[in-house]
Amino acid sequence: TAVAAAGGFLAFVILVFYTMETRLLRKASEEQLEGSIKPVVLLEISSEDRKLGCPMNLTTFHLKNIGAGPAFNVRVAPIIGDGVQIDIGEIPLVESKGTEKLDWSVAQDGKRNGMSTRPALLAHFIGEGKFPAKTSITVECMGVSGKRYRTCHALRYDPREKRVWTDFVRLESG
């Protein structure tokens, strides 16, 4: 009976160890699967190289999915500055390795006008310091699995070079 009890206890310990190992393997497999279907959406706003004496010219306004899976219901949080705000329309789908042009508008003191979608107006607001030299931007989307993802970016402005670009900061999932 003592041998049977010791054998039963040993079998129980082996079963617990096997269960823990199986759980770790399942978790690693889920993480690997998520990595193979996860979208990573980058926001790109930039200016072209400026010629001396010419105004800043914003040229790039798009979202690029560099991830392995498609991004659904892509939303960019409003970009808020000093009395100005950039609103970007929701994009239903950005394919893996795909790029989508942004539909955006800028409002001053909550009001839009006929110039609200013109890059020159946004360039003017950026050049006038209406947005900090490093403005945080958040992009949210949903992956194939239904999981939500968020990428954080910084809209940068160099007043000396009169140049605008975006930097990728981090990816969050949840």
PDB file of C-alpha atoms in Angstrom:
ATOM      1  CA  THR A   1       0.000   0.000   0.000  1.00  0.00           C
ATOM      2  CA  ALA A   2       2.890   2.375   0.723  1.00  0.00           C
ATOM      3  CA  VAL A   3       4.359   1.508  -2.685  1.00  0.00           C
ATOM      4  CA  ALA A   4       0.985   2.113  -4.355  1.00  0.00           C
ATOM      5  CA  ALA A   5       0.655   5.485  -2.557  1.00  0.00           C
ATOM      6  CA  ALA A   6       4.173   6.516  -3.613  1.00  0.00           C
ATOM      7  CA  GLY A   7       3.447   5.387  -7.184  1.00  0.00           C
ATOM      8  CA  GLY A   8       0.181   7.324  -7.203  1.00  0.00           C
ATOM      9  CA  PHE A   9       1.922  10.445  -5.871  1.00  0.00           C
ATOM     10  CA  LEU A  10       4.687  10.119  -8.481  1.00  0.00           C
ATOM     11  CA  ALA A  11       2.070   9.745 -11.242  1.00  0.00           C
ATOM     12  CA  PHE A  12       0.291  12.846  -9.912  1.00  0.00           C
ATOM     13  CA  VAL A  13       3.540  14.887  -9.973  1.00  0.00           C
ATOM     14  CA  ILE A  14       4.265  13.716 -13.527  1.00  0.00           C
ATOM     15  CA  LEU A  15       0.714  14.600 -14.577  1.00  0.00           C
ATOM     16  CA  VAL A  16       1.030  18.131 -13.083  1.00  0.00           C
ATOM     17  CA  PHE A  17       4.400  18.643 -14.793  1.00  0.00           C
ATOM     18  CA  TYR A  18       3.018  17.370 -18.110  1.00  0.00           C
ATOM     19  CA  THR A  19      -0.014  19.674 -17.799  1.00  0.00           C
ATOM     20  CA  MET A  20       2.219  22.703 -17.145  1.00  0.00           C
ATOM     21  CA  GLU A  21       4.465  21.874 -20.106  1.00  0.00           C
ATOM     22  CA  THR A  22       1.446  21.375 -22.386  1.00  0.00           C
ATOM     23  CA  ARG A  23       0.047  24.731 -21.281  1.00  0.00           C
ATOM     24  CA  LEU A  24       3.358  26.461 -22.041  1.00  0.00           C
ATOM     25  CA  LEU A  25       3.495  24.823 -25.493  1.00  0.00           C
ATOM     26  CA  ARG A  26      -0.088  25.895 -26.216  1.00  0.00           C
ATOM     27  CA  LYS A  27       0.687  29.465 -25.138  1.00  0.00           C
ATOM     28  CA  ALA A  28       3.826  29.565 -27.341  1.00  0.00           C
ATOM     29  CA  SER A  29       1.809  28.215 -30.256  1.00  0.00           C
ATOM     30  CA  GLU A  30      -0.866  30.903 -29.764  1.00  0.00           C
ATOM     31  CA  GLU A  31       1.801  33.625 -29.664  1.00  0.00           C
ATOM     32  CA  GLN A  32       3.384  32.271 -32.833  1.00  0.00           C
ATOM     33  CA  LEU A  33      -0.008  32.181 -34.579  1.00  0.00           C
ATOM     34  CA  GLU A  34      -0.785  35.728 -33.440  1.00  0.00           C
ATOM     35  CA  GLY A  35       2.554  36.912 -34.810  1.00  0.00           C
ATOM     36  CA  SER A  36       1.721  35.400 -38.179  1.00  0.00           C
ATOM     37  CA  ILE A  37      -1.654  37.199 -38.474  1.00  0.00           C
ATOM     38  CA  LYS A  38      -0.989  40.448 -36.571  1.00  0.00           C
ATOM     39  CA  PRO A  39      -1.409  43.750 -38.436  1.00  0.00           C
ATOM     40  CA  VAL A  40       1.101  46.533 -37.770  1.00  0.00           C
ATOM     41  CA  VAL A  41      -0.266  49.822 -39.125  1.00  0.00           C
ATOM     42  CA  LEU A  42       2.057  52.781 -39.614  1.00  0.00           C
ATOM     43  CA  LEU A  43       0.865  56.344 -40.062  1.00  0.00           C
ATOM     44  CA  GLU A  44       2.954  58.315 -42.539  1.00  0.00           C
ATOM     45  CA  ILE A  45       2.711  62.080 -42.864  1.00  0.00           C
ATOM     46  CA  SER A  46       5.733  63.818 -44.327  1.00  0.00           C
ATOM     47  CA  SER A  47       6.982  66.782 -46.287  1.00  0.00           C
ATOM     48  CA  GLU A  48       9.202  66.829 -49.318  1.00  0.00           C
ATOM     49  CA  ASP A  49      12.677  68.342 -49.160  1.00  0.00           C
ATOM     50  CA  ARG A  50      12.208  72.084 -49.106  1.00  0.00           C
ATOM     51  CA  LYS A  51      13.962  74.374 -51.521  1.00  0.00           C
ATOM     52  CA  LEU A  52      15.350  77.591 -50.059  1.00  0.00           C
ATOM     53  CA  GLY A  53      12.701  80.295 -49.964  1.00  0.00           C
ATOM     54  CA  CYS A  54       9.825  77.906 -50.715  1.00  0.00           C
ATOM     55  CA  PRO A  55       7.065  77.027 -48.242  1.00  0.00           C
ATOM     56  CA  MET A  56       6.868  73.603 -46.594  1.00  0.00           C
ATOM     57  CA  ASN A  57       5.010  71.126 -48.823  1.00  0.00           C
ATOM     58  CA  LEU A  58       3.299  68.158 -47.139  1.00  0.00           C
ATOM     59  CA  THR A  59       3.215  65.256 -49.586  1.00  0.00           C
ATOM     60  CA  THR A  60       2.559  61.964 -47.836  1.00  0.00           C
ATOM     61  CA  PHE A  61      -0.707  61.164 -46.041  1.00  0.00           C
ATOM     62  CA  HIS A  62      -1.265  57.416 -45.769  1.00  0.00           C
ATOM     63  CA  LEU A  63      -1.482  54.314 -43.607  1.00  0.00           C
ATOM     64  CA  LYS A  64       0.776  51.385 -44.357  1.00  0.00           C
ATOM     65  CA  ASN A  65       0.237  47.885 -42.938  1.00  0.00           C
ATOM     66  CA  ILE A  66       3.642  46.230 -42.586  1.00  0.00           C
ATOM     67  CA  GLY A  67       2.211  43.321 -40.589  1.00  0.00           C
ATOM     68  CA  ALA A  68       1.446  39.800 -41.759  1.00  0.00           C
ATOM     69  CA  GLY A  69      -2.343  40.076 -41.383  1.00  0.00           C
ATOM     70  CA  PRO A  70      -4.989  42.510 -42.612  1.00  0.00           C
ATOM     71  CA  ALA A  71      -6.110  45.433 -40.443  1.00  0.00           C
ATOM     72  CA  PHE A  72      -9.857  46.040 -40.096  1.00  0.00           C
ATOM     73  CA  ASN A  73     -11.699  49.176 -38.919  1.00  0.00           C
ATOM     74  CA  VAL A  74      -8.554  51.303 -38.792  1.00  0.00           C
ATOM     75  CA  ARG A  75      -9.053  54.496 -36.788  1.00  0.00           C
ATOM     76  CA  VAL A  76      -6.649  57.344 -36.128  1.00  0.00           C
ATOM     77  CA  ALA A  77      -7.369  59.296 -32.950  1.00  0.00           C
ATOM     78  CA  PRO A  78      -7.892  63.043 -33.514  1.00  0.00           C
ATOM     79  CA  ILE A  79      -4.590  64.907 -33.521  1.00  0.00           C
ATOM     80  CA  ILE A  80      -5.091  67.861 -31.207  1.00  0.00           C
ATOM     81  CA  GLY A  81      -2.985  70.987 -31.187  1.00  0.00           C
ATOM     82  CA  ASP A  82      -3.329  74.545 -29.898  1.00  0.00           C
ATOM     83  CA  GLY A  83      -6.805  75.506 -31.151  1.00  0.00           C
ATOM     84  CA  VAL A  84      -6.535  73.142 -34.127  1.00  0.00           C
ATOM     85  CA  GLN A  85      -7.450  69.498 -34.667  1.00  0.00           C
ATOM     86  CA  ILE A  86      -6.796  67.007 -37.467  1.00  0.00           C
ATOM     87  CA  ASP A  87      -9.537  64.413 -37.995  1.00  0.00           C
ATOM     88  CA  ILE A  88      -8.800  61.371 -40.130  1.00  0.00           C
ATOM     89  CA  GLY A  89     -11.554  59.204 -41.599  1.00  0.00           C
ATOM     90  CA  GLU A  90     -11.867  55.536 -40.633  1.00  0.00           C
ATOM     91  CA  ILE A  91     -10.535  53.018 -43.137  1.00  0.00           C
ATOM     92  CA  PRO A  92     -12.425  49.686 -43.227  1.00  0.00           C
ATOM     93  CA  LEU A  93      -9.481  47.578 -44.447  1.00  0.00           C
ATOM     94  CA  VAL A  94      -5.739  47.876 -44.973  1.00  0.00           C
ATOM     95  CA  GLU A  95      -4.442  44.664 -46.536  1.00  0.00           C
ATOM     96  CA  SER A  96      -1.213  43.073 -45.333  1.00  0.00           C
ATOM     97  CA  LYS A  97       1.682  44.949 -47.002  1.00  0.00           C
ATOM     98  CA  GLY A  98      -0.929  47.421 -48.310  1.00  0.00           C
ATOM     99  CA  THR A  99      -1.106  51.208 -48.271  1.00  0.00           C
ATOM    100  CA  GLU A 100      -4.237  53.364 -48.036  1.00  0.00           C
ATOM    101  CA  LYS A 101      -4.498  57.101 -48.665  1.00  0.00           C
ATOM    102  CA  LEU A 102      -5.859  59.124 -45.742  1.00  0.00           C
ATOM    103  CA  ASP A 103      -8.961  61.289 -45.946  1.00  0.00           C
ATOM    104  CA  TRP A 104      -8.364  64.047 -43.439  1.00  0.00           C
ATOM    105  CA  SER A 105      -9.423  67.557 -42.545  1.00  0.00           C
ATOM    106  CA  VAL A 106      -8.189  70.165 -40.133  1.00  0.00           C
ATOM    107  CA  ALA A 107     -10.391  72.425 -38.016  1.00  0.00           C
ATOM    108  CA  GLN A 108      -9.439  75.654 -36.301  1.00  0.00           C
ATOM    109  CA  ASP A 109     -11.407  76.411 -33.139  1.00  0.00           C
ATOM    110  CA  GLY A 110     -13.822  73.622 -34.129  1.00  0.00           C
ATOM    111  CA  LYS A 111     -14.618  75.160 -37.528  1.00  0.00           C
ATOM    112  CA  ARG A 112     -13.850  73.839 -40.983  1.00  0.00           C
ATOM    113  CA  ASN A 113     -13.759  75.755 -44.234  1.00  0.00           C
ATOM    114  CA  GLY A 114     -12.992  75.191 -47.911  1.00  0.00           C
ATOM    115  CA  MET A 115      -9.266  74.929 -47.111  1.00  0.00           C
ATOM    116  CA  SER A 116      -9.689  72.256 -44.398  1.00  0.00           C
ATOM    117  CA  THR A 117      -8.383  69.434 -46.600  1.00  0.00           C
ATOM    118  CA  ARG A 118      -5.526  71.387 -48.176  1.00  0.00           C
ATOM    119  CA  PRO A 119      -1.991  70.366 -47.196  1.00  0.00           C
ATOM    120  CA  ALA A 120      -0.919  74.022 -47.334  1.00  0.00           C
ATOM    121  CA  LEU A 121      -3.269  74.907 -44.439  1.00  0.00           C
ATOM    122  CA  LEU A 122      -1.988  72.031 -42.310  1.00  0.00           C
ATOM    123  CA  ALA A 123       1.616  72.970 -43.170  1.00  0.00           C
ATOM    124  CA  HIS A 124       0.850  76.538 -42.086  1.00  0.00           C
ATOM    125  CA  PHE A 125      -0.546  75.375 -38.722  1.00  0.00           C
ATOM    126  CA  ILE A 126       2.448  73.107 -38.138  1.00  0.00           C
ATOM    127  CA  GLY A 127       4.882  75.889 -39.094  1.00  0.00           C
ATOM    128  CA  GLU A 128       3.092  78.345 -36.786  1.00  0.00           C
ATOM    129  CA  GLY A 129       3.634  75.984 -33.831  1.00  0.00           C
ATOM    130  CA  LYS A 130      -0.041  75.027 -33.455  1.00  0.00           C
ATOM    131  CA  PHE A 131       1.165  71.443 -32.954  1.00  0.00           C
ATOM    132  CA  PRO A 132       4.077  70.651 -30.615  1.00  0.00           C
ATOM    133  CA  ALA A 133       7.370  69.697 -32.313  1.00  0.00           C
ATOM    134  CA  LYS A 134       6.600  66.121 -31.195  1.00  0.00           C
ATOM    135  CA  THR A 135       2.850  65.334 -31.225  1.00  0.00           C
ATOM    136  CA  SER A 136       1.603  61.884 -30.146  1.00  0.00           C
ATOM    137  CA  ILE A 137      -0.720  59.994 -32.521  1.00  0.00           C
ATOM    138  CA  THR A 138      -2.558  56.719 -31.913  1.00  0.00           C
ATOM    139  CA  VAL A 139      -3.792  54.319 -34.618  1.00  0.00           C
ATOM    140  CA  GLU A 140      -6.153  51.476 -33.638  1.00  0.00           C
ATOM    141  CA  CYS A 141      -7.307  48.493 -35.678  1.00  0.00           C
ATOM    142  CA  MET A 142      -8.663  44.965 -35.365  1.00  0.00           C
ATOM    143  CA  GLY A 143      -6.940  41.827 -36.630  1.00  0.00           C
ATOM    144  CA  VAL A 144      -8.413  38.664 -38.148  1.00  0.00           C
ATOM    145  CA  SER A 145      -8.728  37.073 -34.696  1.00  0.00           C
ATOM    146  CA  GLY A 146     -10.844  39.987 -33.442  1.00  0.00           C
ATOM    147  CA  LYS A 147      -8.026  41.214 -31.219  1.00  0.00           C
ATOM    148  CA  ARG A 148      -7.471  44.998 -31.082  1.00  0.00           C
ATOM    149  CA  TYR A 149      -4.075  46.500 -31.828  1.00  0.00           C
ATOM    150  CA  ARG A 150      -2.746  49.996 -31.302  1.00  0.00           C
ATOM    151  CA  THR A 151       0.308  51.645 -32.815  1.00  0.00           C
ATOM    152  CA  CYS A 152       1.690  54.828 -31.315  1.00  0.00           C
ATOM    153  CA  HIS A 153       3.480  57.402 -33.439  1.00  0.00           C
ATOM    154  CA  ALA A 154       4.971  60.863 -33.104  1.00  0.00           C
ATOM    155  CA  LEU A 155       4.344  63.626 -35.629  1.00  0.00           C
ATOM    156  CA  ARG A 156       7.649  65.493 -35.713  1.00  0.00           C
ATOM    157  CA  TYR A 157       8.480  68.976 -36.958  1.00  0.00           C
ATOM    158  CA  ASP A 158      11.938  70.478 -37.349  1.00  0.00           C
ATOM    159  CA  PRO A 159      11.464  74.273 -37.461  1.00  0.00           C
ATOM    160  CA  ARG A 160      15.016  74.868 -38.656  1.00  0.00           C
ATOM    161  CA  GLU A 161      14.715  72.499 -41.629  1.00  0.00           C
ATOM    162  CA  LYS A 162      10.962  73.135 -41.984  1.00  0.00           C
ATOM    163  CA  ARG A 163      10.441  69.410 -42.328  1.00  0.00           C
ATOM    164  CA  VAL A 164       7.625  67.111 -41.109  1.00  0.00           C
ATOM    165  CA  TRP A 165       7.722  63.341 -40.610  1.00  0.00           C
ATOM    166  CA  THR A 166       6.243  60.619 -38.411  1.00  0.00           C
ATOM    167  CA  ASP A 167       8.157  58.227 -36.165  1.00  0.00           C
ATOM    168  CA  PHE A 168       6.908  54.816 -35.056  1.00  0.00           C
ATOM    169  CA  VAL A 169       7.004  54.648 -31.236  1.00  0.00           C
ATOM    170  CA  ARG A 170       5.504  51.278 -30.186  1.00  0.00           C
ATOM    171  CA  LEU A 171       2.942  48.547 -30.845  1.00  0.00           C
ATOM    172  CA  GLU A 172       0.386  47.572 -28.220  1.00  0.00           C
ATOM    173  CA  SER A 173      -2.108  44.731 -28.315  1.00  0.00           C
ATOM    174  CA  GLY A 174      -5.071  44.109 -26.134  1.00  0.00           C
TER     175      GLY A 174
END
